Amino acid sequence: MIEPISQFESRKKEHIALALKDENEARGHSGLDQVQLIHEALPDLNFSEIQLQAKVLGKKRKTPFLVSSMTAGHAGAVDLNLLMAKACEARGWLMGVGSQRRELFDLEAKSEWKSLRLAAPNVALLSNIGLTQLIVATNDQIQELIDSIEAEALIVHLNPLQECLQNEGTPNFKGALQRIAEIVKSVKVPVVVKETGCGFSSQTLKRLTETGIAVVDVSGFGGTHWGRIEGQREQNSALKMQASETFSHWGISTTQSLLNASEFQSSYEIWASGGIRTGLDAAKALSLGAACVGFAKPILQAALNGEERLNQQMETLEFELKTAMFCTGCMNTATLKEKRRI
Ligand SMILES: Cc1cc2nc3c(=O)[nH]c(=O)nc-3n(C[C@H](O)[C@H](O)[C@H](O)COP(=O)(O)O)c2cc1C
């Protein structure tokens, strides 16, 4: 059954409001506090020459940073997306758009993306669709989502816990691995598979090597937690509320997910997200093998406070990464990998 557009829009607004609440974040659980970079008291470097450039999706980028996919699909999100896209374009960050699910049943949704492209013609955008929609959509429909924003890649998001806990959820992932392999062959851009805050086990990462995907973004436990958010939305269902409480610590930490993924670096690129809150967290994730690091909640929070605050936040994250690089004696992001200590 197709959800009415008004209901769909109000769900998306609710998601944003709940994502901003502290209790819906698994703060302190990303495992990054236990990762220590080795301090270098005598770096043979000039801070001003430190290079943030990184190779992501086969291209040289100004930074290894990504605004992780966040909610689209309601009128208020248009301005927010425009703001984020312009900032990403100016600073050379990649930007994942929120789920394009609405485009599958509402043709008007496409016009939102047209204005985004006009405002930021050179930003590297990444399409986004949930696995459960991918399973039922046609290959042509998925290619249209990609074309509508001229995306550089397609992100398929996995959210089994959220699908179980939300009333509108469709917890049916049957045949998913094969469907991912099919879409990899069918679309004209690389495919990224990401979680949404619960991370990846070694076994799942191994299964994904059979699909031909280009990237896994681990999006591990330690940041925004959809189990917690959905529980708060289902206040009229004692069953869902209770289950949400039970699963409030469910997931594999971002650090553990990155360690699990290090084994598969020759099969696909590894990206880090989930509870990355500072440029130092990002430096640690890069040292654990990530080629790109994504932020969702910290960017949402800043963007909701306007352009100046958003730019401040992005600049702070870049400055903190550079500081971590200076204090570990790393001239570029690639050398960070040798500087880890757990
Ligand atoms: C308001 C909001 C909406 C989100 N919507 C999507 C989405 O549509 N597709 C997706 O792949 N991930 C979505 N996410 C998940 C993020 O991309 C990210 O994986 C997760 O929030 C963990 O990152 P964080 O701890 O930095 O917030 C959303 C996150 C937030 C906060």
mmCIF file of C-alpha atoms and ligand atoms in Angstrom:
data_model
loop_
_atom_site.group_PDB
_atom_site.id
_atom_site.type_symbol
_atom_site.label_atom_id
_atom_site.label_comp_id
_atom_site.label_asym_id
_atom_site.label_seq_id
_atom_site.Cartn_x
_atom_site.Cartn_y
_atom_site.Cartn_z
ATOM 1 C CA MET A 1 0.000 0.000 0.000
ATOM 2 C CA ILE A 2 1.289 3.472 -0.863
ATOM 3 C CA GLU A 3 1.449 5.837 2.079
ATOM 4 C CA PRO A 4 -0.453 9.145 1.504
ATOM 5 C CA ILE A 5 1.948 12.035 0.798
ATOM 6 C CA SER A 6 0.777 14.156 3.785
ATOM 7 C CA GLN A 7 1.435 11.244 6.157
ATOM 8 C CA PHE A 8 4.809 10.625 4.524
ATOM 9 C CA GLU A 9 5.787 14.300 4.929
ATOM 10 C CA SER A 10 4.817 14.475 8.596
ATOM 11 C CA ARG A 11 6.808 11.302 9.308
ATOM 12 C CA LYS A 12 9.901 12.895 7.774
ATOM 13 C CA LYS A 13 9.479 16.066 9.863
ATOM 14 C CA GLU A 14 9.072 13.963 12.992
ATOM 15 C CA HIS A 15 12.284 12.089 12.167
ATOM 16 C CA ILE A 16 14.253 15.345 12.064
ATOM 17 C CA ALA A 17 12.856 16.588 15.392
ATOM 18 C CA LEU A 18 13.538 13.263 17.124
ATOM 19 C CA ALA A 19 17.029 12.874 15.609
ATOM 20 C CA LEU A 20 18.018 16.127 17.341
ATOM 21 C CA LYS A 21 17.196 14.793 20.826
ATOM 22 C CA ASP A 22 20.224 13.684 22.882
ATOM 23 C CA GLU A 23 18.564 10.494 24.079
ATOM 24 C CA ASN A 24 18.237 9.254 20.498
ATOM 25 C CA GLU A 25 21.963 9.232 20.030
ATOM 26 C CA ALA A 26 24.149 6.361 21.246
ATOM 27 C CA ARG A 27 26.812 8.793 22.382
ATOM 28 C CA GLY A 28 29.974 7.256 23.819
ATOM 29 C CA HIS A 29 29.448 3.928 22.048
ATOM 30 C CA SER A 30 31.259 4.468 18.727
ATOM 31 C CA GLY A 31 34.444 2.977 20.212
ATOM 32 C CA LEU A 32 36.454 5.921 18.862
ATOM 33 C CA ASP A 33 37.319 7.066 22.404
ATOM 34 C CA GLN A 34 39.349 3.879 22.749
ATOM 35 C CA VAL A 35 41.367 4.616 19.600
ATOM 36 C CA GLN A 36 44.413 6.756 20.298
ATOM 37 C CA LEU A 37 46.510 8.336 17.617
ATOM 38 C CA ILE A 38 50.213 8.502 18.398
ATOM 39 C CA HIS A 39 51.263 12.014 19.361
ATOM 40 C CA GLU A 40 54.281 13.353 17.495
ATOM 41 C CA ALA A 41 56.017 16.094 19.506
ATOM 42 C CA LEU A 42 58.339 16.979 16.644
ATOM 43 C CA PRO A 43 56.372 16.994 13.394
ATOM 44 C CA ASP A 44 58.544 17.997 10.442
ATOM 45 C CA LEU A 45 55.618 19.960 8.975
ATOM 46 C CA ASN A 46 54.226 23.399 8.340
ATOM 47 C CA PHE A 47 50.524 23.390 9.337
ATOM 48 C CA SER A 48 49.640 25.588 6.366
ATOM 49 C CA GLU A 49 50.897 22.944 3.944
ATOM 50 C CA ILE A 50 48.810 20.059 5.300
ATOM 51 C CA GLN A 51 46.681 18.522 2.566
ATOM 52 C CA LEU A 52 43.120 17.339 3.231
ATOM 53 C CA GLN A 53 42.718 15.983 -0.295
ATOM 54 C CA ALA A 54 41.588 12.371 -0.591
ATOM 55 C CA LYS A 55 40.728 9.898 -3.324
ATOM 56 C CA VAL A 56 37.079 8.937 -3.010
ATOM 57 C CA LEU A 57 35.118 6.938 -5.614
ATOM 58 C CA GLY A 58 38.175 7.038 -7.863
ATOM 59 C CA LYS A 59 38.398 10.859 -7.942
ATOM 60 C CA LYS A 60 40.581 13.343 -6.141
ATOM 61 C CA ARG A 61 38.466 15.403 -3.697
ATOM 62 C CA LYS A 62 39.295 18.526 -1.696
ATOM 63 C CA THR A 63 38.436 16.746 1.577
ATOM 64 C CA PRO A 64 37.602 13.191 2.700
ATOM 65 C CA PHE A 65 34.277 14.452 4.104
ATOM 66 C CA LEU A 66 30.683 13.631 3.300
ATOM 67 C CA VAL A 67 27.350 14.967 4.501
ATOM 68 C CA SER A 68 25.616 11.651 5.164
ATOM 69 C CA SER A 69 22.235 11.045 3.562
ATOM 70 C CA MET A 70 19.455 12.789 5.435
ATOM 71 C CA THR A 71 15.769 13.113 5.097
ATOM 72 C CA ALA A 72 14.236 14.691 2.048
ATOM 73 C CA GLY A 73 10.599 14.307 1.180
ATOM 74 C CA HIS A 74 8.916 17.280 2.807
ATOM 75 C CA ALA A 75 8.618 20.942 1.892
ATOM 76 C CA GLY A 76 10.891 22.201 4.716
ATOM 77 C CA ALA A 77 13.715 19.970 3.560
ATOM 78 C CA VAL A 78 14.150 21.804 0.265
ATOM 79 C CA ASP A 79 15.821 24.869 1.812
ATOM 80 C CA LEU A 80 17.885 22.693 4.115
ATOM 81 C CA ASN A 81 19.149 20.618 1.216
ATOM 82 C CA LEU A 82 19.958 23.745 -0.807
ATOM 83 C CA LEU A 83 21.969 25.137 2.089
ATOM 84 C CA MET A 84 23.913 21.929 2.566
ATOM 85 C CA ALA A 85 24.508 21.441 -1.164
ATOM 86 C CA LYS A 86 25.935 24.953 -1.603
ATOM 87 C CA ALA A 87 28.212 24.538 1.419
ATOM 88 C CA CYS A 88 29.387 21.126 0.171
ATOM 89 C CA GLU A 89 30.082 22.539 -3.271
ATOM 90 C CA ALA A 90 32.113 25.435 -1.847
ATOM 91 C CA ARG A 91 34.169 23.225 0.476
ATOM 92 C CA GLY A 92 34.516 20.171 -1.781
ATOM 93 C CA TRP A 93 32.556 17.770 0.440
ATOM 94 C CA LEU A 94 30.395 15.019 -1.033
ATOM 95 C CA MET A 95 26.692 15.084 -0.209
ATOM 96 C CA GLY A 96 24.340 12.156 0.129
ATOM 97 C CA VAL A 97 20.739 13.201 -0.403
ATOM 98 C CA GLY A 98 18.030 11.693 1.794
ATOM 99 C CA SER A 99 15.999 8.734 0.638
ATOM 100 C CA GLN A 100 14.470 9.369 -2.802
ATOM 101 C CA ARG A 101 11.643 6.989 -2.049
ATOM 102 C CA ARG A 102 9.027 9.715 -2.575
ATOM 103 C CA GLU A 103 10.111 10.118 -6.204
ATOM 104 C CA LEU A 104 8.952 6.583 -6.869
ATOM 105 C CA PHE A 105 5.326 7.608 -6.389
ATOM 106 C CA ASP A 106 5.256 11.441 -6.543
ATOM 107 C CA LEU A 107 6.456 12.968 -9.806
ATOM 108 C CA GLU A 108 6.585 16.470 -8.280
ATOM 109 C CA ALA A 109 9.381 15.383 -5.970
ATOM 110 C CA LYS A 110 11.761 15.529 -8.915
ATOM 111 C CA SER A 111 11.391 19.302 -9.231
ATOM 112 C CA GLU A 112 12.890 19.719 -5.734
ATOM 113 C CA TRP A 113 16.077 18.147 -6.985
ATOM 114 C CA LYS A 114 16.146 20.301 -10.097
ATOM 115 C CA SER A 115 16.394 23.435 -7.937
ATOM 116 C CA LEU A 116 19.175 21.808 -5.944
ATOM 117 C CA ARG A 117 21.193 21.079 -9.074
ATOM 118 C CA LEU A 118 20.668 24.612 -10.381
ATOM 119 C CA ALA A 119 21.852 26.103 -7.099
ATOM 120 C CA ALA A 120 24.905 23.874 -6.795
ATOM 121 C CA PRO A 121 25.784 22.610 -10.286
ATOM 122 C CA ASN A 122 29.159 21.155 -9.283
ATOM 123 C CA VAL A 123 28.432 19.461 -5.962
ATOM 124 C CA ALA A 124 29.113 15.714 -5.904
ATOM 125 C CA LEU A 125 25.689 14.297 -5.033
ATOM 126 C CA LEU A 126 24.913 10.696 -4.119
ATOM 127 C CA SER A 127 21.470 9.182 -4.697
ATOM 128 C CA ASN A 128 19.787 7.266 -1.888
ATOM 129 C CA ILE A 129 17.187 4.529 -1.645
ATOM 130 C CA GLY A 130 16.263 1.999 1.028
ATOM 131 C CA LEU A 131 16.813 -1.679 0.413
ATOM 132 C CA THR A 132 13.112 -2.485 0.778
ATOM 133 C CA GLN A 133 12.256 0.017 -1.986
ATOM 134 C CA LEU A 134 15.117 -1.274 -4.145
ATOM 135 C CA ILE A 135 13.664 -4.775 -3.930
ATOM 136 C CA VAL A 136 10.316 -3.697 -5.409
ATOM 137 C CA ALA A 137 11.436 -0.930 -7.804
ATOM 138 C CA THR A 138 12.428 -1.571 -11.411
ATOM 139 C CA ASN A 139 15.974 -0.975 -12.650
ATOM 140 C CA ASP A 140 14.714 1.890 -14.826
ATOM 141 C CA GLN A 141 13.071 3.581 -11.853
ATOM 142 C CA ILE A 142 16.341 3.431 -9.924
ATOM 143 C CA GLN A 143 18.325 4.840 -12.859
ATOM 144 C CA GLU A 144 15.775 7.702 -13.028
ATOM 145 C CA LEU A 145 16.449 8.560 -9.366
ATOM 146 C CA ILE A 146 20.152 8.777 -10.165
ATOM 147 C CA ASP A 147 19.590 10.854 -13.311
ATOM 148 C CA SER A 148 17.207 13.251 -11.556
ATOM 149 C CA ILE A 149 20.041 14.601 -9.397
ATOM 150 C CA GLU A 150 22.930 13.711 -11.745
ATOM 151 C CA ALA A 151 24.393 11.613 -8.952
ATOM 152 C CA GLU A 152 27.938 10.271 -8.931
ATOM 153 C CA ALA A 153 26.858 7.132 -7.093
ATOM 154 C CA LEU A 154 23.818 5.305 -5.764
ATOM 155 C CA ILE A 155 23.602 4.645 -2.031
ATOM 156 C CA VAL A 156 21.440 1.727 -0.899
ATOM 157 C CA HIS A 157 20.665 1.983 2.800
ATOM 158 C CA LEU A 158 20.081 -0.967 5.111
ATOM 159 C CA ASN A 159 17.919 -0.479 8.220
ATOM 160 C CA PRO A 160 16.567 -3.833 9.440
ATOM 161 C CA LEU A 161 16.002 -2.636 13.029
ATOM 162 C CA GLN A 162 14.099 0.453 11.902
ATOM 163 C CA GLU A 163 11.936 -1.579 9.527
ATOM 164 C CA CYS A 164 10.956 -3.841 12.448
ATOM 165 C CA LEU A 165 10.156 -1.044 14.870
ATOM 166 C CA GLN A 166 8.259 1.473 12.751
ATOM 167 C CA ASN A 167 4.571 1.019 12.043
ATOM 168 C CA GLU A 168 5.049 1.773 8.334
ATOM 169 C CA GLY A 169 8.054 -0.597 8.242
ATOM 170 C CA THR A 170 8.473 -3.395 5.718
ATOM 171 C CA PRO A 171 10.883 -5.866 7.308
ATOM 172 C CA ASN A 172 11.301 -8.071 4.257
ATOM 173 C CA PHE A 173 14.884 -8.330 3.012
ATOM 174 C CA LYS A 174 14.439 -11.632 1.155
ATOM 175 C CA GLY A 175 16.588 -11.866 -1.962
ATOM 176 C CA ALA A 176 18.407 -8.646 -1.038
ATOM 177 C CA LEU A 177 21.947 -9.755 -1.841
ATOM 178 C CA GLN A 178 20.948 -10.852 -5.311
ATOM 179 C CA ARG A 179 18.979 -7.636 -5.888
ATOM 180 C CA ILE A 180 22.035 -5.558 -4.910
ATOM 181 C CA ALA A 181 24.193 -7.549 -7.356
ATOM 182 C CA GLU A 182 21.565 -6.962 -10.069
ATOM 183 C CA ILE A 183 21.409 -3.205 -9.535
ATOM 184 C CA VAL A 184 25.216 -2.977 -9.569
ATOM 185 C CA LYS A 185 25.137 -4.429 -13.080
ATOM 186 C CA SER A 186 22.203 -2.306 -14.215
ATOM 187 C CA VAL A 187 22.956 1.279 -13.104
ATOM 188 C CA LYS A 188 25.539 3.532 -14.732
ATOM 189 C CA VAL A 189 27.200 4.691 -11.498
ATOM 190 C CA PRO A 190 29.038 2.927 -8.637
ATOM 191 C CA VAL A 191 26.877 1.497 -5.830
ATOM 192 C CA VAL A 192 27.469 2.220 -2.141
ATOM 193 C CA VAL A 193 25.839 0.066 0.553
ATOM 194 C CA LYS A 194 25.415 1.717 3.932
ATOM 195 C CA GLU A 195 23.831 0.987 7.297
ATOM 196 C CA THR A 196 21.988 3.696 9.184
ATOM 197 C CA GLY A 197 23.626 3.466 12.600
ATOM 198 C CA CYS A 198 23.896 -0.249 13.425
ATOM 199 C CA GLY A 199 27.138 -1.174 11.615
ATOM 200 C CA PHE A 200 28.357 -4.323 9.861
ATOM 201 C CA SER A 201 29.593 -7.746 10.942
ATOM 202 C CA SER A 202 32.476 -9.503 9.152
ATOM 203 C CA GLN A 203 30.023 -12.091 7.807
ATOM 204 C CA THR A 204 27.782 -9.487 6.159
ATOM 205 C CA LEU A 205 30.797 -7.651 4.755
ATOM 206 C CA LYS A 206 32.041 -10.924 3.287
ATOM 207 C CA ARG A 207 28.685 -11.605 1.623
ATOM 208 C CA LEU A 208 28.764 -8.139 0.083
ATOM 209 C CA THR A 209 32.042 -8.944 -1.705
ATOM 210 C CA GLU A 210 29.963 -11.136 -4.072
ATOM 211 C CA THR A 211 27.878 -8.207 -5.313
ATOM 212 C CA GLY A 212 30.376 -5.959 -7.108
ATOM 213 C CA ILE A 213 29.526 -2.868 -5.026
ATOM 214 C CA ALA A 214 32.096 -0.059 -4.982
ATOM 215 C CA VAL A 215 31.799 1.069 -1.345
ATOM 216 C CA VAL A 216 30.563 0.066 2.102
ATOM 217 C CA ASP A 217 29.787 2.963 4.459
ATOM 218 C CA VAL A 218 29.704 1.207 7.831
ATOM 219 C CA SER A 219 27.436 3.727 9.626
ATOM 220 C CA GLY A 220 28.034 2.005 12.926
ATOM 221 C CA PHE A 221 26.534 2.170 16.411
ATOM 222 C CA GLY A 222 27.579 5.252 18.364
ATOM 223 C CA GLY A 223 25.525 8.067 16.848
ATOM 224 C CA THR A 224 21.953 8.566 15.652
ATOM 225 C CA HIS A 225 19.987 5.427 16.563
ATOM 226 C CA TRP A 226 16.839 4.596 14.622
ATOM 227 C CA GLY A 227 15.740 1.982 17.153
ATOM 228 C CA ARG A 228 15.445 4.743 19.739
ATOM 229 C CA ILE A 229 13.823 7.243 17.350
ATOM 230 C CA GLU A 230 11.137 4.861 16.120
ATOM 231 C CA GLY A 231 10.261 3.870 19.710
ATOM 232 C CA GLN A 232 9.434 7.486 20.476
ATOM 233 C CA ARG A 233 7.241 7.714 17.392
ATOM 234 C CA GLU A 234 5.238 4.668 18.390
ATOM 235 C CA GLN A 235 3.923 6.009 21.730
ATOM 236 C CA ASN A 236 0.536 4.388 21.051
ATOM 237 C CA SER A 237 2.009 0.950 20.660
ATOM 238 C CA ALA A 238 3.169 -0.559 23.951
ATOM 239 C CA LEU A 239 4.726 -3.442 22.009
ATOM 240 C CA LYS A 240 6.880 -1.228 19.748
ATOM 241 C CA MET A 241 7.836 1.112 22.611
ATOM 242 C CA GLN A 242 8.951 -1.804 24.766
ATOM 243 C CA ALA A 243 10.907 -3.365 21.905
ATOM 244 C CA SER A 244 12.586 -0.043 21.133
ATOM 245 C CA GLU A 245 13.777 0.162 24.748
ATOM 246 C CA THR A 246 15.055 -3.418 24.557
ATOM 247 C CA PHE A 247 17.007 -2.658 21.369
ATOM 248 C CA SER A 248 18.284 0.788 22.401
ATOM 249 C CA HIS A 249 21.876 -0.496 22.473
ATOM 250 C CA TRP A 250 21.616 -2.695 19.390
ATOM 251 C CA GLY A 251 24.343 -2.495 16.787
ATOM 252 C CA ILE A 252 28.034 -2.950 16.031
ATOM 253 C CA SER A 253 30.136 0.070 16.920
ATOM 254 C CA THR A 254 31.659 2.227 14.207
ATOM 255 C CA THR A 255 35.165 1.252 15.350
ATOM 256 C CA GLN A 256 34.392 -2.481 15.385
ATOM 257 C CA SER A 257 32.682 -2.201 11.984
ATOM 258 C CA LEU A 258 35.775 -0.490 10.544
ATOM 259 C CA LEU A 259 38.011 -3.196 12.008
ATOM 260 C CA ASN A 260 35.695 -5.833 10.509
ATOM 261 C CA ALA A 261 35.842 -4.046 7.143
ATOM 262 C CA SER A 262 39.635 -3.734 6.991
ATOM 263 C CA GLU A 263 39.804 -7.325 5.749
ATOM 264 C CA PHE A 264 37.765 -6.426 2.654
ATOM 265 C CA GLN A 265 39.555 -3.287 1.483
ATOM 266 C CA SER A 266 40.632 -4.953 -1.730
ATOM 267 C CA SER A 267 36.978 -5.705 -2.625
ATOM 268 C CA TYR A 268 35.463 -2.255 -2.043
ATOM 269 C CA GLU A 269 36.238 1.175 -0.600
ATOM 270 C CA ILE A 270 35.418 1.637 3.097
ATOM 271 C CA TRP A 271 33.679 4.770 4.386
ATOM 272 C CA ALA A 272 33.050 5.632 8.031
ATOM 273 C CA SER A 273 30.002 7.175 9.659
ATOM 274 C CA GLY A 274 27.888 6.761 12.773
ATOM 275 C CA GLY A 275 28.742 8.940 15.762
ATOM 276 C CA ILE A 276 31.569 10.852 14.075
ATOM 277 C CA ARG A 277 31.324 14.129 15.945
ATOM 278 C CA THR A 278 34.700 15.869 15.601
ATOM 279 C CA GLY A 279 37.586 16.180 13.171
ATOM 280 C CA LEU A 280 39.587 14.082 15.637
ATOM 281 C CA ASP A 281 36.973 11.291 15.380
ATOM 282 C CA ALA A 282 37.354 11.590 11.600
ATOM 283 C CA ALA A 283 41.156 11.313 11.851
ATOM 284 C CA LYS A 284 40.742 8.127 13.914
ATOM 285 C CA ALA A 285 38.317 6.698 11.349
ATOM 286 C CA LEU A 286 40.767 7.478 8.532
ATOM 287 C CA SER A 287 43.522 5.774 10.540
ATOM 288 C CA LEU A 288 41.272 2.702 10.738
ATOM 289 C CA GLY A 289 41.123 2.523 6.936
ATOM 290 C CA ALA A 290 38.212 4.757 5.904
ATOM 291 C CA ALA A 291 38.618 6.600 2.598
ATOM 292 C CA CYS A 292 35.773 8.997 3.403
ATOM 293 C CA VAL A 293 34.043 10.073 6.621
ATOM 294 C CA GLY A 294 30.368 11.009 6.920
ATOM 295 C CA PHE A 295 28.521 13.262 9.346
ATOM 296 C CA ALA A 296 24.726 13.374 9.669
ATOM 297 C CA LYS A 297 23.420 14.803 12.968
ATOM 298 C CA PRO A 298 26.195 17.405 13.519
ATOM 299 C CA ILE A 299 25.555 18.848 10.060
ATOM 300 C CA LEU A 300 21.766 18.751 10.427
ATOM 301 C CA GLN A 301 21.979 20.569 13.739
ATOM 302 C CA ALA A 302 24.250 23.271 12.291
ATOM 303 C CA ALA A 303 22.265 23.666 9.058
ATOM 304 C CA LEU A 304 19.052 24.221 11.027
ATOM 305 C CA ASN A 305 20.788 27.233 12.569
ATOM 306 C CA GLY A 306 21.600 28.796 9.211
ATOM 307 C CA GLU A 307 24.382 29.243 6.708
ATOM 308 C CA GLU A 308 26.903 30.878 9.034
ATOM 309 C CA ARG A 309 26.605 28.162 11.676
ATOM 310 C CA LEU A 310 26.829 25.430 9.036
ATOM 311 C CA ASN A 311 30.015 26.895 7.583
ATOM 312 C CA GLN A 312 31.467 27.280 11.078
ATOM 313 C CA GLN A 313 30.755 23.640 11.816
ATOM 314 C CA MET A 314 32.312 22.424 8.566
ATOM 315 C CA GLU A 315 35.366 24.633 9.067
ATOM 316 C CA THR A 316 35.796 23.350 12.634
ATOM 317 C CA LEU A 317 35.691 19.737 11.459
ATOM 318 C CA GLU A 318 38.314 20.445 8.771
ATOM 319 C CA PHE A 319 40.517 22.372 11.241
ATOM 320 C CA GLU A 320 40.336 19.573 13.817
ATOM 321 C CA LEU A 321 41.323 16.992 11.213
ATOM 322 C CA LYS A 322 44.276 19.145 10.149
ATOM 323 C CA THR A 323 45.296 19.564 13.801
ATOM 324 C CA ALA A 324 45.214 15.780 14.310
ATOM 325 C CA MET A 325 47.345 15.420 11.180
ATOM 326 C CA PHE A 326 49.872 18.024 12.349
ATOM 327 C CA CYS A 327 50.145 16.428 15.800
ATOM 328 C CA THR A 328 50.703 12.970 14.291
ATOM 329 C CA GLY A 329 53.185 14.244 11.710
ATOM 330 C CA CYS A 330 50.940 13.470 8.722
ATOM 331 C CA MET A 331 51.218 15.709 5.694
ATOM 332 C CA ASN A 332 48.273 14.015 3.925
ATOM 333 C CA THR A 333 45.275 11.867 4.799
ATOM 334 C CA ALA A 334 46.804 8.702 3.313
ATOM 335 C CA THR A 335 49.659 8.663 5.865
ATOM 336 C CA LEU A 336 47.222 8.693 8.804
ATOM 337 C CA LYS A 337 46.800 4.934 8.419
ATOM 338 C CA GLU A 338 50.241 4.281 9.863
ATOM 339 C CA LYS A 339 49.621 6.395 12.949
ATOM 340 C CA ARG A 340 47.087 4.374 14.856
ATOM 341 C CA ARG A 341 47.229 2.943 18.331
ATOM 342 C CA ILE A 342 44.311 1.209 20.032
HETATM 343 C C1 LIG B 1 17.197 13.206 10.157
HETATM 344 C C2 LIG B 1 17.958 12.057 9.563
HETATM 345 C C3 LIG B 1 17.470 11.435 8.423
HETATM 346 C C4 LIG B 1 18.148 10.371 7.840
HETATM 347 N N1 LIG B 1 17.671 9.835 6.667
HETATM 348 C C5 LIG B 1 18.427 8.909 6.016
HETATM 349 C C6 LIG B 1 18.063 8.483 4.713
HETATM 350 O O1 LIG B 1 17.060 8.916 4.146
HETATM 351 N N2 LIG B 1 18.873 7.563 4.108
HETATM 352 C C7 LIG B 1 20.016 7.064 4.712
HETATM 353 O O2 LIG B 1 20.750 6.273 4.108
HETATM 354 N N3 LIG B 1 20.342 7.442 5.953
HETATM 355 C C8 LIG B 1 19.609 8.356 6.608
HETATM 356 N N4 LIG B 1 19.999 8.805 7.841
HETATM 357 C C9 LIG B 1 21.125 8.124 8.519
HETATM 358 C C10 LIG B 1 22.436 8.873 8.355
HETATM 359 O O3 LIG B 1 22.842 8.935 7.006
HETATM 360 C C11 LIG B 1 23.573 8.200 9.185
HETATM 361 O O4 LIG B 1 23.853 6.930 8.658
HETATM 362 C C12 LIG B 1 23.220 8.061 10.650
HETATM 363 O O5 LIG B 1 22.453 9.158 11.092
HETATM 364 C C13 LIG B 1 24.467 7.984 11.517
HETATM 365 O O6 LIG B 1 25.221 9.167 11.440
HETATM 366 P P1 LIG B 1 25.264 10.277 12.611
HETATM 367 O O7 LIG B 1 25.559 9.531 13.887
HETATM 368 O O8 LIG B 1 26.360 11.216 12.217
HETATM 369 O O9 LIG B 1 23.929 10.946 12.670
HETATM 370 C C14 LIG B 1 19.344 9.886 8.430
HETATM 371 C C15 LIG B 1 19.837 10.517 9.583
HETATM 372 C C16 LIG B 1 19.176 11.598 10.133
HETATM 373 C C17 LIG B 1 19.760 12.250 11.357
#
